[in-house]
């Protein structure tokens, strides 16, 4: 009877807490990626973590369990990102692939495209230039799939 009550409390605690699940063991591809990016496992705190709303993350985490440092996210909705993180958000340089086939390579700040970046749409259009708050902003060059081009300020 006491065992049943303890099981019920553990189950209830698991259901009410919004926590992350640490997956193990990593796949061969994940291990290869970790080896190629890892310098000192103890110092850098590498983890494979499943975030319920966002997907599977492999990389550095801080003391609060947030993505922080270099890492790779395979999003639950098909998006993937490899690059720098700070406080759980994309921050610094990285590459983001979207489910639509679009690709962004450049800088992020607080989870948004900011600074220099290159965006390639799946239709063949491409933009190289400055970004601010996820929109083209400042100097840049847009080339349509047809070959037409605009260079200037956005």
mmCIF file of C-alpha atoms in Angstrom:
data_model
loop_
_atom_site.group_PDB
_atom_site.id
_atom_site.type_symbol
_atom_site.label_atom_id
_atom_site.label_comp_id
_atom_site.label_asym_id
_atom_site.label_seq_id
_atom_site.Cartn_x
_atom_site.Cartn_y
_atom_site.Cartn_z
ATOM 1 C CA UNK A 1 0.000 0.000 0.000
ATOM 2 C CA UNK A 2 2.813 2.414 0.868
ATOM 3 C CA UNK A 3 4.517 1.563 -2.448
ATOM 4 C CA UNK A 4 1.320 2.411 -4.361
ATOM 5 C CA UNK A 5 1.078 5.813 -2.619
ATOM 6 C CA UNK A 6 4.743 6.586 -3.384
ATOM 7 C CA UNK A 7 4.221 5.630 -7.044
ATOM 8 C CA UNK A 8 1.167 7.880 -7.201
ATOM 9 C CA UNK A 9 3.128 10.837 -5.755
ATOM 10 C CA UNK A 10 5.985 10.330 -8.226
ATOM 11 C CA UNK A 11 3.560 10.067 -11.130
ATOM 12 C CA UNK A 12 1.691 13.185 -9.973
ATOM 13 C CA UNK A 13 4.955 15.119 -9.538
ATOM 14 C CA UNK A 14 6.053 14.115 -13.054
ATOM 15 C CA UNK A 15 2.698 15.189 -14.503
ATOM 16 C CA UNK A 16 2.677 18.593 -12.803
ATOM 17 C CA UNK A 17 6.326 19.571 -13.324
ATOM 18 C CA UNK A 18 7.286 20.988 -16.681
ATOM 19 C CA UNK A 19 10.760 19.543 -16.913
ATOM 20 C CA UNK A 20 13.139 18.387 -19.585
ATOM 21 C CA UNK A 21 14.011 14.763 -20.229
ATOM 22 C CA UNK A 22 17.639 13.794 -20.667
ATOM 23 C CA UNK A 23 17.921 11.173 -23.409
ATOM 24 C CA UNK A 24 20.540 8.454 -23.430
ATOM 25 C CA UNK A 25 22.411 6.909 -25.073
ATOM 26 C CA UNK A 26 23.029 9.254 -28.034
ATOM 27 C CA UNK A 27 22.976 7.905 -31.579
ATOM 28 C CA UNK A 28 26.175 7.378 -33.562
ATOM 29 C CA UNK A 29 25.600 10.631 -35.489
ATOM 30 C CA UNK A 30 25.092 12.546 -32.229
ATOM 31 C CA UNK A 31 28.243 11.034 -30.713
ATOM 32 C CA UNK A 32 30.262 11.979 -33.811
ATOM 33 C CA UNK A 33 28.920 15.549 -33.655
ATOM 34 C CA UNK A 34 29.721 15.789 -29.945
ATOM 35 C CA UNK A 35 33.279 14.511 -30.467
ATOM 36 C CA UNK A 36 33.920 17.021 -33.234
ATOM 37 C CA UNK A 37 32.743 19.952 -31.065
ATOM 38 C CA UNK A 38 33.740 18.882 -27.563
ATOM 39 C CA UNK A 39 36.882 20.232 -25.883
ATOM 40 C CA UNK A 40 36.452 19.498 -22.183
ATOM 41 C CA UNK A 41 33.284 17.647 -21.190
ATOM 42 C CA UNK A 42 33.511 18.511 -17.487
ATOM 43 C CA UNK A 43 34.030 22.223 -18.055
ATOM 44 C CA UNK A 44 31.544 22.662 -20.900
ATOM 45 C CA UNK A 45 28.633 20.576 -19.558
ATOM 46 C CA UNK A 46 27.516 18.793 -22.749
ATOM 47 C CA UNK A 47 24.080 17.198 -22.716
ATOM 48 C CA UNK A 48 21.485 15.620 -24.948
ATOM 49 C CA UNK A 49 18.180 17.084 -23.806
ATOM 50 C CA UNK A 50 14.613 16.763 -25.065
ATOM 51 C CA UNK A 51 12.633 19.998 -24.644
ATOM 52 C CA UNK A 52 8.927 19.025 -24.794
ATOM 53 C CA UNK A 53 7.771 21.983 -26.938
ATOM 54 C CA UNK A 54 10.916 22.467 -29.021
ATOM 55 C CA UNK A 55 12.661 19.185 -29.777
ATOM 56 C CA UNK A 56 15.974 17.457 -29.177
ATOM 57 C CA UNK A 57 19.068 19.481 -28.281
ATOM 58 C CA UNK A 58 22.702 18.341 -28.192
ATOM 59 C CA UNK A 59 25.242 20.757 -26.803
ATOM 60 C CA UNK A 60 26.255 22.991 -23.930
ATOM 61 C CA UNK A 61 23.827 23.830 -21.146
ATOM 62 C CA UNK A 62 24.218 26.271 -18.273
ATOM 63 C CA UNK A 63 23.546 25.624 -14.586
ATOM 64 C CA UNK A 64 19.806 26.324 -15.093
ATOM 65 C CA UNK A 65 19.593 23.662 -17.832
ATOM 66 C CA UNK A 66 19.223 26.262 -20.603
ATOM 67 C CA UNK A 67 20.963 25.930 -23.963
ATOM 68 C CA UNK A 68 24.104 28.016 -23.606
ATOM 69 C CA UNK A 69 27.237 27.850 -25.768
ATOM 70 C CA UNK A 70 27.534 25.724 -28.918
ATOM 71 C CA UNK A 71 24.786 23.264 -29.762
ATOM 72 C CA UNK A 72 22.426 21.640 -32.244
ATOM 73 C CA UNK A 73 18.614 21.651 -32.048
ATOM 74 C CA UNK A 74 16.467 19.283 -34.079
ATOM 75 C CA UNK A 75 13.079 20.944 -33.709
ATOM 76 C CA UNK A 76 9.896 18.992 -33.146
ATOM 77 C CA UNK A 77 8.287 20.729 -36.171
ATOM 78 C CA UNK A 78 11.130 20.066 -38.614
ATOM 79 C CA UNK A 79 13.302 23.120 -37.981
ATOM 80 C CA UNK A 80 16.959 22.579 -37.094
ATOM 81 C CA UNK A 81 19.625 24.985 -35.873
ATOM 82 C CA UNK A 82 23.342 24.583 -35.301
ATOM 83 C CA UNK A 83 25.245 27.411 -33.681
ATOM 84 C CA UNK A 84 25.613 29.582 -30.604
ATOM 85 C CA UNK A 85 23.122 29.882 -27.765
ATOM 86 C CA UNK A 86 22.767 32.175 -24.773
ATOM 87 C CA UNK A 87 20.233 31.750 -21.983
ATOM 88 C CA UNK A 88 18.197 29.235 -24.008
ATOM 89 C CA UNK A 89 17.941 31.448 -27.131
ATOM 90 C CA UNK A 90 19.829 31.488 -30.433
ATOM 91 C CA UNK A 91 22.535 34.099 -29.964
ATOM 92 C CA UNK A 92 25.637 34.637 -32.104
ATOM 93 C CA UNK A 93 26.334 32.927 -35.404
ATOM 94 C CA UNK A 94 24.538 29.856 -36.649
ATOM 95 C CA UNK A 95 22.688 28.068 -39.424
ATOM 96 C CA UNK A 96 18.916 27.557 -39.271
ATOM 97 C CA UNK A 97 17.042 25.238 -41.640
ATOM 98 C CA UNK A 98 13.260 25.552 -41.924
ATOM 99 C CA UNK A 99 10.753 22.771 -42.766
ATOM 100 C CA UNK A 100 9.833 24.683 -45.948
ATOM 101 C CA UNK A 101 13.399 24.257 -47.237
ATOM 102 C CA UNK A 102 14.405 27.863 -46.481
ATOM 103 C CA UNK A 103 17.854 28.378 -44.936
ATOM 104 C CA UNK A 104 19.319 31.227 -42.864
ATOM 105 C CA UNK A 105 22.993 31.543 -42.097
ATOM 106 C CA UNK A 106 24.187 34.451 -39.986
ATOM 107 C CA UNK A 107 23.902 36.205 -36.656
ATOM 108 C CA UNK A 108 21.159 36.017 -34.039
ATOM 109 C CA UNK A 109 20.454 38.065 -30.950
ATOM 110 C CA UNK A 110 17.976 36.934 -28.286
ATOM 111 C CA UNK A 111 16.481 34.343 -30.659
ATOM 112 C CA UNK A 112 15.984 36.673 -33.647
ATOM 113 C CA UNK A 113 17.910 37.325 -36.868
ATOM 114 C CA UNK A 114 20.035 40.407 -36.207
ATOM 115 C CA UNK A 115 23.212 41.662 -37.857
ATOM 116 C CA UNK A 116 24.718 40.208 -41.026
ATOM 117 C CA UNK A 117 23.015 37.182 -42.560
ATOM 118 C CA UNK A 118 22.258 35.226 -45.701
ATOM 119 C CA UNK A 119 18.746 33.880 -46.359
ATOM 120 C CA UNK A 120 17.926 31.461 -49.159
ATOM 121 C CA UNK A 121 14.243 30.771 -49.876
ATOM 122 C CA UNK A 122 13.233 27.399 -51.308
ATOM 123 C CA UNK A 123 11.923 29.186 -54.439
ATOM 124 C CA UNK A 124 15.469 30.351 -55.250
ATOM 125 C CA UNK A 125 15.256 33.957 -53.998
ATOM 126 C CA UNK A 126 18.166 35.032 -51.791
ATOM 127 C CA UNK A 127 19.116 37.960 -49.606
ATOM 128 C CA UNK A 128 22.531 38.877 -48.238
ATOM 129 C CA UNK A 129 22.788 41.773 -45.840
ATOM 130 C CA UNK A 130 21.740 43.223 -42.512
ATOM 131 C CA UNK A 131 18.826 42.046 -40.362
ATOM 132 C CA UNK A 132 17.009 43.531 -37.380
ATOM 133 C CA UNK A 133 14.238 41.758 -35.448
ATOM 134 C CA UNK A 134 13.872 38.969 -38.065
ATOM 135 C CA UNK A 135 13.370 41.418 -40.973
ATOM 136 C CA UNK A 136 15.747 42.724 -43.653
ATOM 137 C CA UNK A 137 16.994 46.046 -42.313
ATOM 138 C CA UNK A 138 19.891 48.217 -43.485
ATOM 139 C CA UNK A 139 22.231 47.513 -46.399
ATOM 140 C CA UNK A 140 21.603 44.375 -48.390
ATOM 141 C CA UNK A 141 21.259 42.689 -51.747
ATOM 142 C CA UNK A 142 18.151 40.735 -52.789
ATOM 143 C CA UNK A 143 18.352 38.464 -55.837
ATOM 144 C CA UNK A 144 15.137 36.961 -57.186
ATOM 145 C CA UNK A 145 15.156 33.487 -58.732
ATOM 146 C CA UNK A 146 14.542 35.174 -62.105
ATOM 147 C CA UNK A 147 17.927 36.907 -61.805
ATOM 148 C CA UNK A 148 16.570 40.379 -61.053
ATOM 149 C CA UNK A 149 18.507 42.113 -58.283
ATOM 150 C CA UNK A 150 18.120 45.003 -55.843
ATOM 151 C CA UNK A 151 21.043 46.358 -53.846
ATOM 152 C CA UNK A 152 20.410 49.115 -51.336
ATOM 153 C CA UNK A 153 18.813 49.993 -48.036
ATOM 154 C CA UNK A 154 15.912 48.056 -46.553
#
